[in-house]
Short mmCIF file of C-alpha atoms and ligand atoms in Angstrom, two decimals:
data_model
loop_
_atom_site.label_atom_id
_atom_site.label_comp_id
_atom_site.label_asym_id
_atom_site.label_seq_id
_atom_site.Cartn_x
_atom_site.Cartn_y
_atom_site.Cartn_z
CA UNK C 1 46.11 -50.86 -93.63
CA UNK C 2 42.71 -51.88 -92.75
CA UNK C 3 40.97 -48.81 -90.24
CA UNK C 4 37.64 -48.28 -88.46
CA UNK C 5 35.79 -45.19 -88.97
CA UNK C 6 34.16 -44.20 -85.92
CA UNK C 7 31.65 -41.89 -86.46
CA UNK C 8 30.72 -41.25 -89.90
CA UNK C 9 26.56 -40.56 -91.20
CA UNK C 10 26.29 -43.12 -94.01
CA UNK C 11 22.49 -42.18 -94.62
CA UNK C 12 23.52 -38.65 -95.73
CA UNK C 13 26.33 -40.92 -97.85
CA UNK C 14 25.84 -42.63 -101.52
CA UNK C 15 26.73 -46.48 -102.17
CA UNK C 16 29.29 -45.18 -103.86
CA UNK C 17 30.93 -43.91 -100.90
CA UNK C 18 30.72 -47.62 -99.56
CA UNK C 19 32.69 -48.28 -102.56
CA UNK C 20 35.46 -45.85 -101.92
CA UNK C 21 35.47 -46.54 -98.20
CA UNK C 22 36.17 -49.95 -98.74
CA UNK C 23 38.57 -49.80 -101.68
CA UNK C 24 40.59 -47.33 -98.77
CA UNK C 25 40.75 -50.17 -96.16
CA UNK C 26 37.80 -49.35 -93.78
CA UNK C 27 36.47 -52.53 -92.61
CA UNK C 28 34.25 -50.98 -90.37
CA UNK C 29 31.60 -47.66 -89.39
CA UNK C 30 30.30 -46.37 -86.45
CA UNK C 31 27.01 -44.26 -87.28
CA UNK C 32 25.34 -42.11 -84.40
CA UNK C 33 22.39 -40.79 -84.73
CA UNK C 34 22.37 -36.87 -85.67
CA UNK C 35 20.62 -34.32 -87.36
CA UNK C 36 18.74 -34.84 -90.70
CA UNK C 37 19.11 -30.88 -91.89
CA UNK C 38 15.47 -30.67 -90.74
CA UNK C 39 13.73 -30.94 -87.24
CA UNK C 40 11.58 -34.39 -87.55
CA UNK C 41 7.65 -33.47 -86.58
CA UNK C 42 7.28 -36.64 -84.42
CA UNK C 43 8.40 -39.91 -82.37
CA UNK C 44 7.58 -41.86 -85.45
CA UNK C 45 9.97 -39.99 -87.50
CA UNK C 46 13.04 -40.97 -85.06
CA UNK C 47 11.56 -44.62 -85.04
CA UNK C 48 11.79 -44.42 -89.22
CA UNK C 49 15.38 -43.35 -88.82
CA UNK C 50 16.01 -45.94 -86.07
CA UNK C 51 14.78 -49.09 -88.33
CA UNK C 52 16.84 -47.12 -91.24
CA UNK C 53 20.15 -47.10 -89.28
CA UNK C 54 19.77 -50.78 -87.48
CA UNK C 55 18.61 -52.52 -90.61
CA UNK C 56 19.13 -51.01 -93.90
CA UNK C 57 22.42 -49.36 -93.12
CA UNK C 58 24.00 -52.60 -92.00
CA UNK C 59 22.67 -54.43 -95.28
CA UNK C 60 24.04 -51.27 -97.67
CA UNK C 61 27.56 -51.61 -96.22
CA UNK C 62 27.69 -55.37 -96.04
CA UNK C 63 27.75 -55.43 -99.48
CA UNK C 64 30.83 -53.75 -99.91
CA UNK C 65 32.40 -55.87 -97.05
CA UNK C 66 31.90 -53.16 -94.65
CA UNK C 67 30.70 -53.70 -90.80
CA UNK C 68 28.07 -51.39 -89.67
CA UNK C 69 27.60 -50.23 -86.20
CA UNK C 70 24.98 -47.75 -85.04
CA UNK C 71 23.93 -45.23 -81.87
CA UNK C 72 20.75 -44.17 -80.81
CA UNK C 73 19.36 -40.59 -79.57
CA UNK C 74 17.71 -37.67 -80.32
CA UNK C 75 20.46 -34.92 -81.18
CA UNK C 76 21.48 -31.76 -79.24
CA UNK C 77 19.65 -29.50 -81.95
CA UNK C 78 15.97 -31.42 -81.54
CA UNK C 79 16.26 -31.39 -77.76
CA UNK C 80 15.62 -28.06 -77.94
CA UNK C 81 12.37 -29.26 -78.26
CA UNK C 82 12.23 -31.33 -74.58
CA UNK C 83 8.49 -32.65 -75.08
CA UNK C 84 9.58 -34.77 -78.41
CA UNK C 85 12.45 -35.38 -76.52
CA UNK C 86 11.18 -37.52 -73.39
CA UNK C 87 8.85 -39.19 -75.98
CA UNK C 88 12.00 -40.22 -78.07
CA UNK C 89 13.96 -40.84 -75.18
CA UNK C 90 10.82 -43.37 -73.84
CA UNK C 91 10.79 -45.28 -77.49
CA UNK C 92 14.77 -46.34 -77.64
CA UNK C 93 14.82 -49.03 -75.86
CA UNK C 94 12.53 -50.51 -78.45
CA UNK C 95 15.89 -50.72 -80.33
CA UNK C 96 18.73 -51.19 -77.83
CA UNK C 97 19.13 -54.67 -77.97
CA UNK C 98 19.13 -55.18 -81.97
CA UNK C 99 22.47 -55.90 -83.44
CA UNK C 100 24.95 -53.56 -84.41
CA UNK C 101 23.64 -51.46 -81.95
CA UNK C 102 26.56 -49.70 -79.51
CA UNK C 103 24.65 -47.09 -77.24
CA UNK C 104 23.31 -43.72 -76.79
CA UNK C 105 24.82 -41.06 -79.17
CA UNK C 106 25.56 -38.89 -80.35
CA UNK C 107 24.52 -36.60 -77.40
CA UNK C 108 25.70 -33.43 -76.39
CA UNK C 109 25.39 -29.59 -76.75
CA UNK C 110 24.70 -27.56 -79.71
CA UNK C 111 24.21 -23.96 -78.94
CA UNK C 112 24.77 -24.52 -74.41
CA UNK C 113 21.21 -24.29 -73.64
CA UNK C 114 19.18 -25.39 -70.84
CA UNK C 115 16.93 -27.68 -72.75
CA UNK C 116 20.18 -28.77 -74.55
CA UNK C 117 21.42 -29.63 -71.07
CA UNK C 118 18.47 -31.19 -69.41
CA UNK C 119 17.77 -33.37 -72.26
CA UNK C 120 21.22 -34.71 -72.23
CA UNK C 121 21.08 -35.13 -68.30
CA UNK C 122 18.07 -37.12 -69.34
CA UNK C 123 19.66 -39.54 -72.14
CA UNK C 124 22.68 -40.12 -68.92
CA UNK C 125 19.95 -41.67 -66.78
CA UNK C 126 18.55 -43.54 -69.80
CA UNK C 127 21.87 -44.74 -70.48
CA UNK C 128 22.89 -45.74 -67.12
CA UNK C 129 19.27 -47.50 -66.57
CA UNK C 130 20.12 -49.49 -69.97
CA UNK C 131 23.99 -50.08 -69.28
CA UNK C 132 24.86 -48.48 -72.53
CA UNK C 133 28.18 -47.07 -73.85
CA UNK C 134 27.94 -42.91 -74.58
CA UNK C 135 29.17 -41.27 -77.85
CA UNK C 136 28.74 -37.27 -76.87
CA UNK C 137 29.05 -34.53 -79.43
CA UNK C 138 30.38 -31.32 -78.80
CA UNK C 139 29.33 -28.06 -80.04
CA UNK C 140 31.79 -26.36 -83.02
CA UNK C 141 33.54 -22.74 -83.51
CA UNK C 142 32.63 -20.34 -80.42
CA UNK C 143 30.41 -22.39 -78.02
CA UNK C 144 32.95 -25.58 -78.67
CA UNK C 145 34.97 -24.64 -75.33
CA UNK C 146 31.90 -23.65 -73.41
CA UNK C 147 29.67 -26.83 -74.26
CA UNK C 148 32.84 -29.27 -73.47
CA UNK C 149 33.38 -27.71 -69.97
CA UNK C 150 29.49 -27.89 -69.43
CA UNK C 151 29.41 -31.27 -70.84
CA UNK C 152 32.40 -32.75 -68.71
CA UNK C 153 31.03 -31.38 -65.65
CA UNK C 154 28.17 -33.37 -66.22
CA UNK C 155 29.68 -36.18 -66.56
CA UNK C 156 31.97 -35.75 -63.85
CA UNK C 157 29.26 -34.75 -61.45
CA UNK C 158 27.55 -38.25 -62.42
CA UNK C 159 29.18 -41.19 -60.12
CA UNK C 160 27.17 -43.79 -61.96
CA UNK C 161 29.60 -43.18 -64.97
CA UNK C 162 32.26 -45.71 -65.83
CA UNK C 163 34.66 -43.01 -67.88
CA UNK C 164 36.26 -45.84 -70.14
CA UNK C 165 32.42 -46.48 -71.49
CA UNK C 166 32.23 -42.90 -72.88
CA UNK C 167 33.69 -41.20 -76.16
CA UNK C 168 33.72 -37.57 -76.56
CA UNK C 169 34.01 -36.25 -80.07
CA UNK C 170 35.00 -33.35 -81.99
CA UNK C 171 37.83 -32.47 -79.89
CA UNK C 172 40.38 -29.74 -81.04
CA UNK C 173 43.34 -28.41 -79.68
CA UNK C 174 41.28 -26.53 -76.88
CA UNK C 175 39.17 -29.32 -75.60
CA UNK C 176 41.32 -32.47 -75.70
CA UNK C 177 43.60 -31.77 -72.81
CA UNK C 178 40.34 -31.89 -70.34
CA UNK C 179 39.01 -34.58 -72.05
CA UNK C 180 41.67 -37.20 -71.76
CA UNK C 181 42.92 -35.51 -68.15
CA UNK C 182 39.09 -36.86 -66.73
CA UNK C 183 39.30 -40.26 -68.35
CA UNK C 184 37.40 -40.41 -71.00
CA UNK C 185 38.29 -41.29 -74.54
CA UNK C 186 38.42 -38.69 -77.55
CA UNK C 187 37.57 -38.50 -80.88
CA UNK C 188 39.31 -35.92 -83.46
CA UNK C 189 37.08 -35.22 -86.34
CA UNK C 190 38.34 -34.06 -89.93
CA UNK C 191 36.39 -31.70 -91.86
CA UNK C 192 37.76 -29.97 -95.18
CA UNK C 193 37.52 -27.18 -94.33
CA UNK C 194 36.87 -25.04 -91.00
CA UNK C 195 37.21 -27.23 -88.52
CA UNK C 196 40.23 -29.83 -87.79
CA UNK C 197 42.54 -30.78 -90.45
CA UNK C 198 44.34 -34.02 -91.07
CA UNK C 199 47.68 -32.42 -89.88
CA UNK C 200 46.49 -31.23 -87.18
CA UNK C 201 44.91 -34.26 -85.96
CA UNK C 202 48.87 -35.72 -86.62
CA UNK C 203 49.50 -32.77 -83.82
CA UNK C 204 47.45 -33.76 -81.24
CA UNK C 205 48.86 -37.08 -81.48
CA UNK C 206 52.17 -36.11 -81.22
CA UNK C 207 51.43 -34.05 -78.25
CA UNK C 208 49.30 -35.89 -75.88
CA UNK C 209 49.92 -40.05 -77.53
CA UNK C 210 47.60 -42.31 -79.26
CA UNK C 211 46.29 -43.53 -75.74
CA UNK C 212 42.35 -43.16 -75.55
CA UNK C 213 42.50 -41.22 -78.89
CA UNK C 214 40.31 -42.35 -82.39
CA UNK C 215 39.65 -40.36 -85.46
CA UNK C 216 37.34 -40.20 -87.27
CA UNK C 217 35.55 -38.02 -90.89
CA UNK C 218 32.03 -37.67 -89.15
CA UNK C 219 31.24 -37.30 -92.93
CA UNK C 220 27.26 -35.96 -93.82
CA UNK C 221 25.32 -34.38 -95.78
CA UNK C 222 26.87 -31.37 -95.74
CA UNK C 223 30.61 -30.21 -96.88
CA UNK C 224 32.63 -33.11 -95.82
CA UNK C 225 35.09 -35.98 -96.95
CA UNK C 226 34.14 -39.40 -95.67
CA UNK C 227 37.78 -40.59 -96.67
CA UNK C 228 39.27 -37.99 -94.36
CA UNK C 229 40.81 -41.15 -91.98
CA UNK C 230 42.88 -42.26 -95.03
CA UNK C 231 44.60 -38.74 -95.25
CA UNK C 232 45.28 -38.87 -91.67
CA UNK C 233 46.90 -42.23 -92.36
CA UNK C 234 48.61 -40.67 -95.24
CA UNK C 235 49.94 -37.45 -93.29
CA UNK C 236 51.02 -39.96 -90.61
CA UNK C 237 52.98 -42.06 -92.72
CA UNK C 238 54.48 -39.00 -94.22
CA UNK C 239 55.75 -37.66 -90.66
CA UNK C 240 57.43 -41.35 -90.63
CA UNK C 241 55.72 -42.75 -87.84
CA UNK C 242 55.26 -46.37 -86.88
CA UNK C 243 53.06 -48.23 -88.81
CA UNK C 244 51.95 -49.39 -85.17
CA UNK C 245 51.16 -46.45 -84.14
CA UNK C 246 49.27 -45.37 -86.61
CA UNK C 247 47.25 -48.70 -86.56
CA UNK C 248 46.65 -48.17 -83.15
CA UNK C 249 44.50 -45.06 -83.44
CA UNK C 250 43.08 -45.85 -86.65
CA UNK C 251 42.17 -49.83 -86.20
CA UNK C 252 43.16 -51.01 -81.99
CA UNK C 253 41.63 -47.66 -80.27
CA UNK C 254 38.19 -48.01 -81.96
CA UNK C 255 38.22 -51.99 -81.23
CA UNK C 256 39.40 -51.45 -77.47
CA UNK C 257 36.35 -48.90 -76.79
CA UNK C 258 33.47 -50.25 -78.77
CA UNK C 259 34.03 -53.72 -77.26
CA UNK C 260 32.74 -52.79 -74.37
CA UNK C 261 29.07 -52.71 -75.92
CA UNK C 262 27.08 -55.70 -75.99
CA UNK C 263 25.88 -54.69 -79.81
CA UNK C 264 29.77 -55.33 -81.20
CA UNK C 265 29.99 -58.11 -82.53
CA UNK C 266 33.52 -57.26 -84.43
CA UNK C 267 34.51 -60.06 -87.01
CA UNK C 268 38.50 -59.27 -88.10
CA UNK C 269 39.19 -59.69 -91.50
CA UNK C 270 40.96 -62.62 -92.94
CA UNK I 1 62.03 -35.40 -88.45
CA UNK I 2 64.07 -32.05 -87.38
CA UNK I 3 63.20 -28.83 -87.32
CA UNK I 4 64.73 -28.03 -90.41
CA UNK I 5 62.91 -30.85 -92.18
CA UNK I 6 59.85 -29.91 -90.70
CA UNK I 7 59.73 -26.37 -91.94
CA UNK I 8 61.09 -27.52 -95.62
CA UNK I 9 57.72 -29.37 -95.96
CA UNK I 10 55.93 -26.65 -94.40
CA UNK I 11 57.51 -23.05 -95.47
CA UNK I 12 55.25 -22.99 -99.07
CA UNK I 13 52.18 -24.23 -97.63
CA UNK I 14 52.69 -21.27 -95.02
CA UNK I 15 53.36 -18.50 -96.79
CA UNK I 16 50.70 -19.03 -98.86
CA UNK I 17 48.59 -18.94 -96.56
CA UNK I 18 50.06 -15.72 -94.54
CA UNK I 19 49.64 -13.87 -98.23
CA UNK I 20 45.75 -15.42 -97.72
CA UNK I 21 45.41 -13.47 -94.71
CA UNK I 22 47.07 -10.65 -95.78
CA UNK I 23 45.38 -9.88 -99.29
CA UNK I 24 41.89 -10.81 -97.18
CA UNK I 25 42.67 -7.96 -94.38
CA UNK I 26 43.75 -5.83 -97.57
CA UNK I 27 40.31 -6.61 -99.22
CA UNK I 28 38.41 -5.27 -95.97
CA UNK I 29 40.72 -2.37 -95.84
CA UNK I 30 39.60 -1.34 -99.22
CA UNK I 31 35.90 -2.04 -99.28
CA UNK I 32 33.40 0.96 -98.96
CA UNK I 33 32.01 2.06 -95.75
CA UNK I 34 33.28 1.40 -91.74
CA UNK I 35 33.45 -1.22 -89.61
CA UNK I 36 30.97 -0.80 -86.93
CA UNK I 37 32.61 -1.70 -83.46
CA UNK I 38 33.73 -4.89 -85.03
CA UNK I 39 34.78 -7.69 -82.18
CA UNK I 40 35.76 -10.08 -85.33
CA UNK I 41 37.87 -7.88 -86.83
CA UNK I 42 40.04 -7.32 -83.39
CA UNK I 43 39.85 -10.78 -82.52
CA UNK I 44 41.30 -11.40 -85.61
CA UNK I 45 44.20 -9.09 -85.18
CA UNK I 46 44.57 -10.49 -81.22
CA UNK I 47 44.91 -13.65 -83.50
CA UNK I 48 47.27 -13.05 -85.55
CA UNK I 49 49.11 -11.58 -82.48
CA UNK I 50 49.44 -14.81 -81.17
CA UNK I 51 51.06 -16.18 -83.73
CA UNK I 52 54.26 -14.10 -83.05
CA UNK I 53 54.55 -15.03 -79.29
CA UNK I 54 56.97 -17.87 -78.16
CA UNK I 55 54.63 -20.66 -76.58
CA UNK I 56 54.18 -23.72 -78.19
CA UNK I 57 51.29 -24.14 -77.73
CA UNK I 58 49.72 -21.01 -80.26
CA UNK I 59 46.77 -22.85 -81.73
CA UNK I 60 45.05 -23.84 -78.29
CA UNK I 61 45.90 -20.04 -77.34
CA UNK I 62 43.73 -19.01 -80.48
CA UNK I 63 41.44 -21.26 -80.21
CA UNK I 64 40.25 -20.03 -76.56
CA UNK I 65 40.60 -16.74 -77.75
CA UNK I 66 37.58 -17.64 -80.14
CA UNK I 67 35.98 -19.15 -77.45
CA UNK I 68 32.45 -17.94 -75.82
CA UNK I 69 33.52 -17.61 -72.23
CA UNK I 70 32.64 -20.60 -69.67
CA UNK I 71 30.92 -20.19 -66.17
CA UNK I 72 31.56 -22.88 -63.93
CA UNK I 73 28.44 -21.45 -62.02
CA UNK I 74 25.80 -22.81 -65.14
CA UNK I 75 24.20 -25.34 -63.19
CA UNK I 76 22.87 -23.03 -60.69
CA UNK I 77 22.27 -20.41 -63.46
CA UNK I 78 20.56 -22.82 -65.33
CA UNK I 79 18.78 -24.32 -61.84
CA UNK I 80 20.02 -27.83 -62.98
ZN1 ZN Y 301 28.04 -36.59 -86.04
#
């Protein structure tokens, strides 16, 4: 089955994940811009990383028959830092209208901080002014319930927003009811260890339907398994649900939201 | 699939991991020293507390239970 992974950080990732990825089916990634394991010193750092995700990225995965989509911010952990943040903010337009490119994203909350929050009210009006999709990403462990809440009520408080247009990621069991109650799509993301598991992911799906839902590996530098969509597949087909279904979140869900953004330019495969 | 089918596939992967938790709560009990007022360790044993109760929906219950608490008075705490 041919899937979509929908937000995955293929410059923490070797070619020869590219390899795997598309040996496994995945026809297509979705990389927002995050965190490189160190705060950058500058604008021209996030304009390096920029040219890096809307150029070479696309060329690395093309080669392996994989489609390469990007998003552009500056993450929750660097806004803590809100003067570098306006000046980023001010430069991505420079970039919005290259290909491949699907809007503003990852945003969100890392640790529920003011600067944290005003920086992301900040990338909403940048968005809005731009008429770009929104990829958000929520905080993990302890401050995951508190930063969705504070995140949704953000967005909710925002008439502007067209709720279809924005993704919210790194939903668990605690976060997705609120999520999908206001509208907006979800993303469930698989980490080894700590976080959400495959079978769990298979969960939510049971409980609350495919409808608005993607998953995704989120895979990075750190410990994580950019195949973790295939084992989602896998535990799926194990339960013995549809082969539809399981397309659906895997392969229709991703296609349905990101074609709303100007950047996709989806081709299927033969 | 059933019930039954469900916990066939499930009942080894399970106990394992209940004998996980219980030779890591035995492996605290025997280190040196005390706990100082230790949140973790109650949350963990509100935790596992959970998992006895009836609702069906245990893992969001733990998961709030790990939760930082949320204010729906931030903005003005915040002044944004
Ligand atoms: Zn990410």
């Amino acid at each position: 089955m041919y899937y979509f992974d929908p937000h995955i950080h293929m410059v923490s990732r070797t070619t020869d994940d590219y390899e795997t990825l598309s040996k496994m089916g995945c026809v297509a990634v979705s990389e927002p811009a995050f965190w490189a394991g160190y705060d950058r010193g500058s604008v021209d750092g996030f304009r390096d990383y920029f040219e890096q995700l809307t150029s070479f990225e696309p060329s690395r995965a093309a080669q392996y028959g994989i489609q390469h989509y990007t998003w552009l911010c500056i993450n929750a952990k660097e806004a803590e830092n809100v003067e570098l943040s306006r000046e980023v903010i001010a430069m991505i337009p420079e970039f919005l209208n290259r290909p491949g490119v699907l809007g503003i994203g990852e945003i969100g909350l890392n640790k529920n901080t003011r600067n944290e929050a005003t920086i992301f009210l900040e990338h909403l009006d940048l968005a809005m002014e731009t008429n770009e999709q929104i990829l958000i990403h929520t905080p993990h462990l302890e401050d995951k319930h508190q930063g969705t809440r504070m995140i949704l009520d953000m967005l909710t408080g925002d008439q502007r927003i067209n709720r279809n247009r924005v993704l919210v990621d790194h939903v668990e069991e605690h976060t997705i009811r609120p999520v999908l109650d206001a509208g907006f799509w979800a993303g469930m993301t698989l980490y080894p260890v700590s976080k959400c598991t495959p079978e769990r992911a298979a969960d939510m799906v049971e409980m609350h339907g495919p409808d608005h839902l993607l998953v995704n590996s989120a895979g990075d530098w750190g410990p994580s398994k950019p195949t973790a969509v295939p084992d989602f597949l896998l535990e799926m087909r194990r339960r013995g649900h549809a082969e539809s279904l399981i397309r659906r979140v895997v392969y229709d869900n991703p296609i349905e939201f990101f074609s709303q953004s100007r950047g996709f330019n989806f081709q299927v495969p033969e | 699939m059933n019930k039954q089918e469900v916990l066939q596939r499930e009942f080894l992967l399970v106990r394992a991991k209940v004998l996980e938790i219980a030779a890591c709560l035995d492996r605290i009990d025997r280190a040196e020293g005390d706990l100082p007022q230790n949140h973790q360790r109650e949350l963990l044993s509100e935790a596992i507390g959970h998992l006895l109760g009836k609702t069906g929906n245990r893992a969001e219950q733990i998961q709030l239970l790990f939760s930082r608490e949320y204010s729906d008075q931030w903005r003005s705490e915040f002044q944004l």
